[in-house]
Coordinates of C-alpha atoms in Angstrom, one line a residue:
Chain A
X154 CA 8.7 -4.4 19.2
X155 CA 10.2 -5.1 15.9
X156 CA 8.4 -4.1 12.7
X157 CA 8.3 -5.8 9.4
X158 CA 11.8 -6.4 8.0
X159 CA 12.8 -7.1 4.4
X160 CA 16.1 -8.2 2.9
X161 CA 18.0 -7.3 1.0
X162 CA 17.3 -3.6 1.0
X163 CA 18.7 -3.3 -2.5
X164 CA 19.4 -5.9 -5.1
X165 CA 21.0 -5.4 -8.5
X166 CA 20.9 -8.3 -10.8
X167 CA 21.6 -9.2 -14.4
X168 CA 18.7 -9.9 -16.8
X169 CA 17.9 -13.6 -16.8
X170 CA 19.1 -14.3 -13.2
X171 CA 16.9 -15.5 -10.4
X172 CA 16.4 -13.5 -7.3
X173 CA 14.9 -14.2 -3.9
X174 CA 13.4 -11.5 -1.6
X175 CA 12.7 -12.1 2.0
X176 CA 10.1 -10.7 4.4
X177 CA 9.9 -11.2 8.2
X178 CA 6.5 -10.1 9.4
X179 CA 5.5 -8.8 12.8
X180 CA 5.3 -11.7 15.2
X181 CA 1.7 -12.9 15.6
X182 CA 0.5 -11.4 12.3
X183 CA -1.2 -14.2 10.4
X184 CA -1.8 -12.2 7.2
X185 CA 1.1 -11.3 4.8
X186 CA 1.0 -9.4 1.6
X187 CA 3.4 -8.7 -1.2
X188 CA 3.1 -5.6 -3.4
X189 CA 5.2 -4.1 -6.2
X190 CA 5.6 -0.4 -6.6
X191 CA 7.3 1.1 -9.7
X192 CA 8.8 4.6 -9.5
X193 CA 6.1 7.2 -8.8
X194 CA 3.3 4.7 -9.1
X195 CA 0.8 3.1 -6.8
X196 CA 0.8 -0.3 -5.1
X197 CA 0.4 -3.4 -7.3
X198 CA -1.0 -6.3 -5.3
X199 CA 1.0 -9.5 -5.9
X200 CA -0.1 -12.2 -3.4
X201 CA -1.7 -12.7 0.0
X202 CA -1.0 -15.3 2.6
X203 CA -3.2 -16.4 5.5
X204 CA -0.9 -18.5 7.6
X205 CA 1.1 -20.6 5.2
X206 CA -1.6 -20.8 2.5
X207 CA -2.0 -18.4 -0.4
X208 CA -5.7 -18.1 -1.1
X209 CA -5.1 -15.3 -3.6
X210 CA -2.3 -15.4 -6.1
X211 CA -4.1 -13.4 -8.7
X212 CA -1.7 -10.5 -8.7
X213 CA 1.4 -12.5 -9.7
X214 CA 2.4 -11.0 -13.1
X215 CA 3.7 -14.2 -14.7
X216 CA 4.7 -17.7 -13.9
X217 CA 8.2 -16.4 -13.3
X218 CA 7.0 -15.1 -9.9
X219 CA 6.3 -17.4 -7.0
X220 CA 6.1 -17.0 -3.2
X221 CA 6.0 -19.2 -0.2
X222 CA 5.6 -18.8 3.5
X223 CA 6.8 -21.2 6.1
X224 CA 5.9 -21.7 9.7
X225 CA 3.3 -18.9 9.4
X226 CA 6.1 -16.4 9.5
X227 CA 8.9 -15.7 7.0
X228 CA 8.0 -15.4 3.4
X229 CA 10.1 -15.4 0.3
X230 CA 9.2 -14.0 -3.1
X231 CA 11.2 -15.6 -6.0
X232 CA 11.5 -14.1 -9.4
X233 CA 13.0 -16.4 -12.0
X234 CA 14.7 -15.3 -15.2
X235 CA 14.4 -11.6 -14.2
X236 CA 13.5 -9.0 -16.9
X237 CA 14.1 -5.3 -16.9
X238 CA 10.4 -4.6 -16.4
X239 CA 10.7 -6.4 -13.0
X240 CA 12.7 -3.5 -11.7
X241 CA 10.7 -1.9 -8.9
X242 CA 10.4 -1.7 -5.1
X243 CA 8.9 -4.9 -3.6
X244 CA 7.0 -4.2 -0.4
X245 CA 5.8 -6.7 2.1
X246 CA 3.1 -6.0 4.7
X247 CA 1.6 -7.9 7.5
X248 CA -1.6 -7.6 9.5
X249 CA -3.3 -9.1 12.5
X250 CA -6.6 -10.6 11.4
X251 CA -8.1 -11.1 14.9
X252 CA -9.1 -7.5 15.5
X253 CA -11.2 -4.9 13.9
X254 CA -8.8 -2.9 11.9
X255 CA -6.7 -5.2 9.8
X256 CA -4.3 -2.3 9.2
X257 CA -1.3 -3.3 7.2
X258 CA 2.2 -2.7 8.5
X259 CA 4.8 -2.3 5.8
X260 CA 8.4 -3.2 5.6
X261 CA 11.0 -0.8 4.1
X262 CA 10.9 -2.7 0.8
X263 CA 13.5 -4.2 -1.4
X264 CA 14.6 -2.1 -4.4
X265 CA 15.3 -4.5 -7.3
X266 CA 17.2 -3.2 -10.3
X267 CA 17.6 -5.6 -13.3
X268 CA 20.4 -4.5 -15.7
Chain B
X249 CA -13.2 -6.5 -10.8
X250 CA -13.5 -4.1 -7.8
X251 CA -11.8 -0.8 -8.2
X252 CA -11.1 2.2 -6.1
X253 CA -10.5 5.3 -8.1
X254 CA -8.5 8.1 -6.5
X255 CA -8.2 11.7 -7.7
X256 CA -6.3 13.9 -8.4
X257 CA -3.1 12.1 -9.2
X258 CA -1.1 15.2 -8.1
X259 CA -1.9 18.3 -6.3
X260 CA 0.4 21.3 -6.1
X261 CA -0.3 23.7 -3.3
X262 CA 1.4 26.7 -1.7
X263 CA 2.3 26.1 1.9
X264 CA -0.7 27.1 4.0
X265 CA -3.3 26.2 1.4
X266 CA -5.7 23.3 1.8
X267 CA -5.5 19.9 0.1
X268 CA -8.1 17.3 -0.7
X269 CA -8.0 13.8 -2.2
X270 CA -11.1 11.8 -3.1
X271 CA -11.7 8.1 -3.5
X272 CA -14.6 6.4 -5.2
X273 CA -15.3 2.6 -5.2
X274 CA -17.3 0.6 -7.7
X275 CA -18.8 -1.4 -4.9
X276 CA -19.9 -0.9 -1.3
X277 CA -16.9 -1.2 1.1
X278 CA -17.0 -2.6 4.6
X279 CA -14.4 0.0 5.6
X280 CA -11.8 2.3 4.2
X281 CA -8.3 2.9 5.3
X282 CA -5.9 5.8 4.6
X283 CA -2.2 5.6 4.4
X284 CA 0.6 8.1 3.9
X285 CA 3.9 7.4 2.0
X286 CA 6.7 9.9 2.5
X287 CA 9.1 10.3 -0.4
X288 CA 11.5 7.3 -0.3
X289 CA 9.5 5.7 2.5
X290 CA 6.8 3.0 2.8
X291 CA 3.1 3.4 3.4
X292 CA 2.1 4.1 7.0
X293 CA -1.4 3.6 8.3
X294 CA -3.3 6.8 9.2
X295 CA -6.9 5.9 10.0
X296 CA -9.8 3.5 9.3
X297 CA -13.4 4.6 8.7
X298 CA -16.1 2.0 9.2
X299 CA -19.5 3.6 9.6
X300 CA -21.7 5.2 7.0
X301 CA -21.2 9.0 7.0
X302 CA -18.4 8.8 9.5
X303 CA -16.1 11.8 10.0
X304 CA -12.8 11.6 11.9
X305 CA -10.2 14.3 12.6
X306 CA -6.5 14.1 13.3
X307 CA -5.3 17.6 14.0
X308 CA -5.4 19.3 10.5
X309 CA -6.5 16.1 8.7
X310 CA -10.3 15.4 8.3
X311 CA -11.4 12.0 6.9
X312 CA -14.9 11.3 5.7
X313 CA -16.7 8.1 4.6
X314 CA -19.7 8.5 2.4
X315 CA -23.3 7.6 3.3
X316 CA -23.3 4.8 0.8
X317 CA -19.9 3.6 1.9
X318 CA -18.6 3.9 -1.6
X319 CA -16.6 7.1 -1.4
X320 CA -14.2 8.8 1.0
X321 CA -12.1 11.9 1.2
X322 CA -9.1 13.3 3.1
X323 CA -8.8 17.0 3.6
X324 CA -5.8 18.7 5.0
X325 CA -6.2 22.3 6.3
X326 CA -3.3 24.7 6.0
X327 CA -0.7 22.3 4.6
X328 CA 2.8 22.2 6.0
X329 CA 6.0 20.9 4.5
X330 CA 5.7 17.8 6.7
X331 CA 2.5 16.9 4.9
X332 CA 4.4 16.2 1.6
X333 CA 4.0 12.7 0.4
X334 CA 1.5 10.4 -1.4
X335 CA -1.8 9.7 0.3
X336 CA -3.5 6.4 -0.5
X337 CA -7.0 5.2 0.2
X338 CA -7.6 1.4 0.5
X339 CA -11.1 -0.1 0.6
X340 CA -11.6 -3.4 2.4
X341 CA -13.2 -6.2 0.5
X342 CA -13.1 -9.4 2.5
X343 CA -9.5 -10.0 3.4
X344 CA -8.0 -7.8 0.8
X345 CA -7.5 -4.1 0.5
X346 CA -8.3 -2.5 -2.8
X347 CA -5.8 0.4 -3.2
X348 CA -6.4 3.7 -4.9
X349 CA -3.6 4.9 -7.1
X350 CA -2.6 7.7 -4.6
X351 CA -2.6 11.5 -4.6
X352 CA 0.8 13.1 -4.4
X353 CA 0.9 16.3 -2.4
X354 CA 3.5 18.7 -3.6
X355 CA 4.3 22.0 -1.9
X356 CA 5.3 24.7 -4.3
X357 CA 8.6 26.4 -3.5

């Protein structure tokens, strides 16, 4: 079956522009996570969705960042008025919460470069 | 807040030498997961440990979960070039995984 997909794979944008990143989780996975990874660094948690609701938005770095999930499936992460420090790889992961493992399946990421 | 500390940040080894990474949590974990991220890739799930004192093996990889469920380790015996990458531990707390910073395994040329 299909894994987690993300689009675009690469995005170059000018400082001050808005960007939208998309994540398609594995079908049936109710949990969805967004992370940010700067070059050579670990994973920075941004937001978690259970279904369409986001019980934990604590990782969003500023009010320029927002995310939504519709139909319990596709999620979009929006960054308004991008800054150079937003440059990173944005990773999406999904997991099935009905079993024992809750392992997270990651997408290939979107590499965002703000010039 | 809850933290998972992972050391070392980097480990340089000769091919054939062993490699170990350690994770330590500030709180008791319900379980701990390990992921591997190849250069340029995304994290891929390796294993989950649930029970106190649990030890699991996958070929040359040995994973341990401490008796107090606060620490864990990954040991690779006789490293190969295919082992290169960053190894992350992630401790489960409710719905969320608390991630360690990762240990990068580098094979010396």
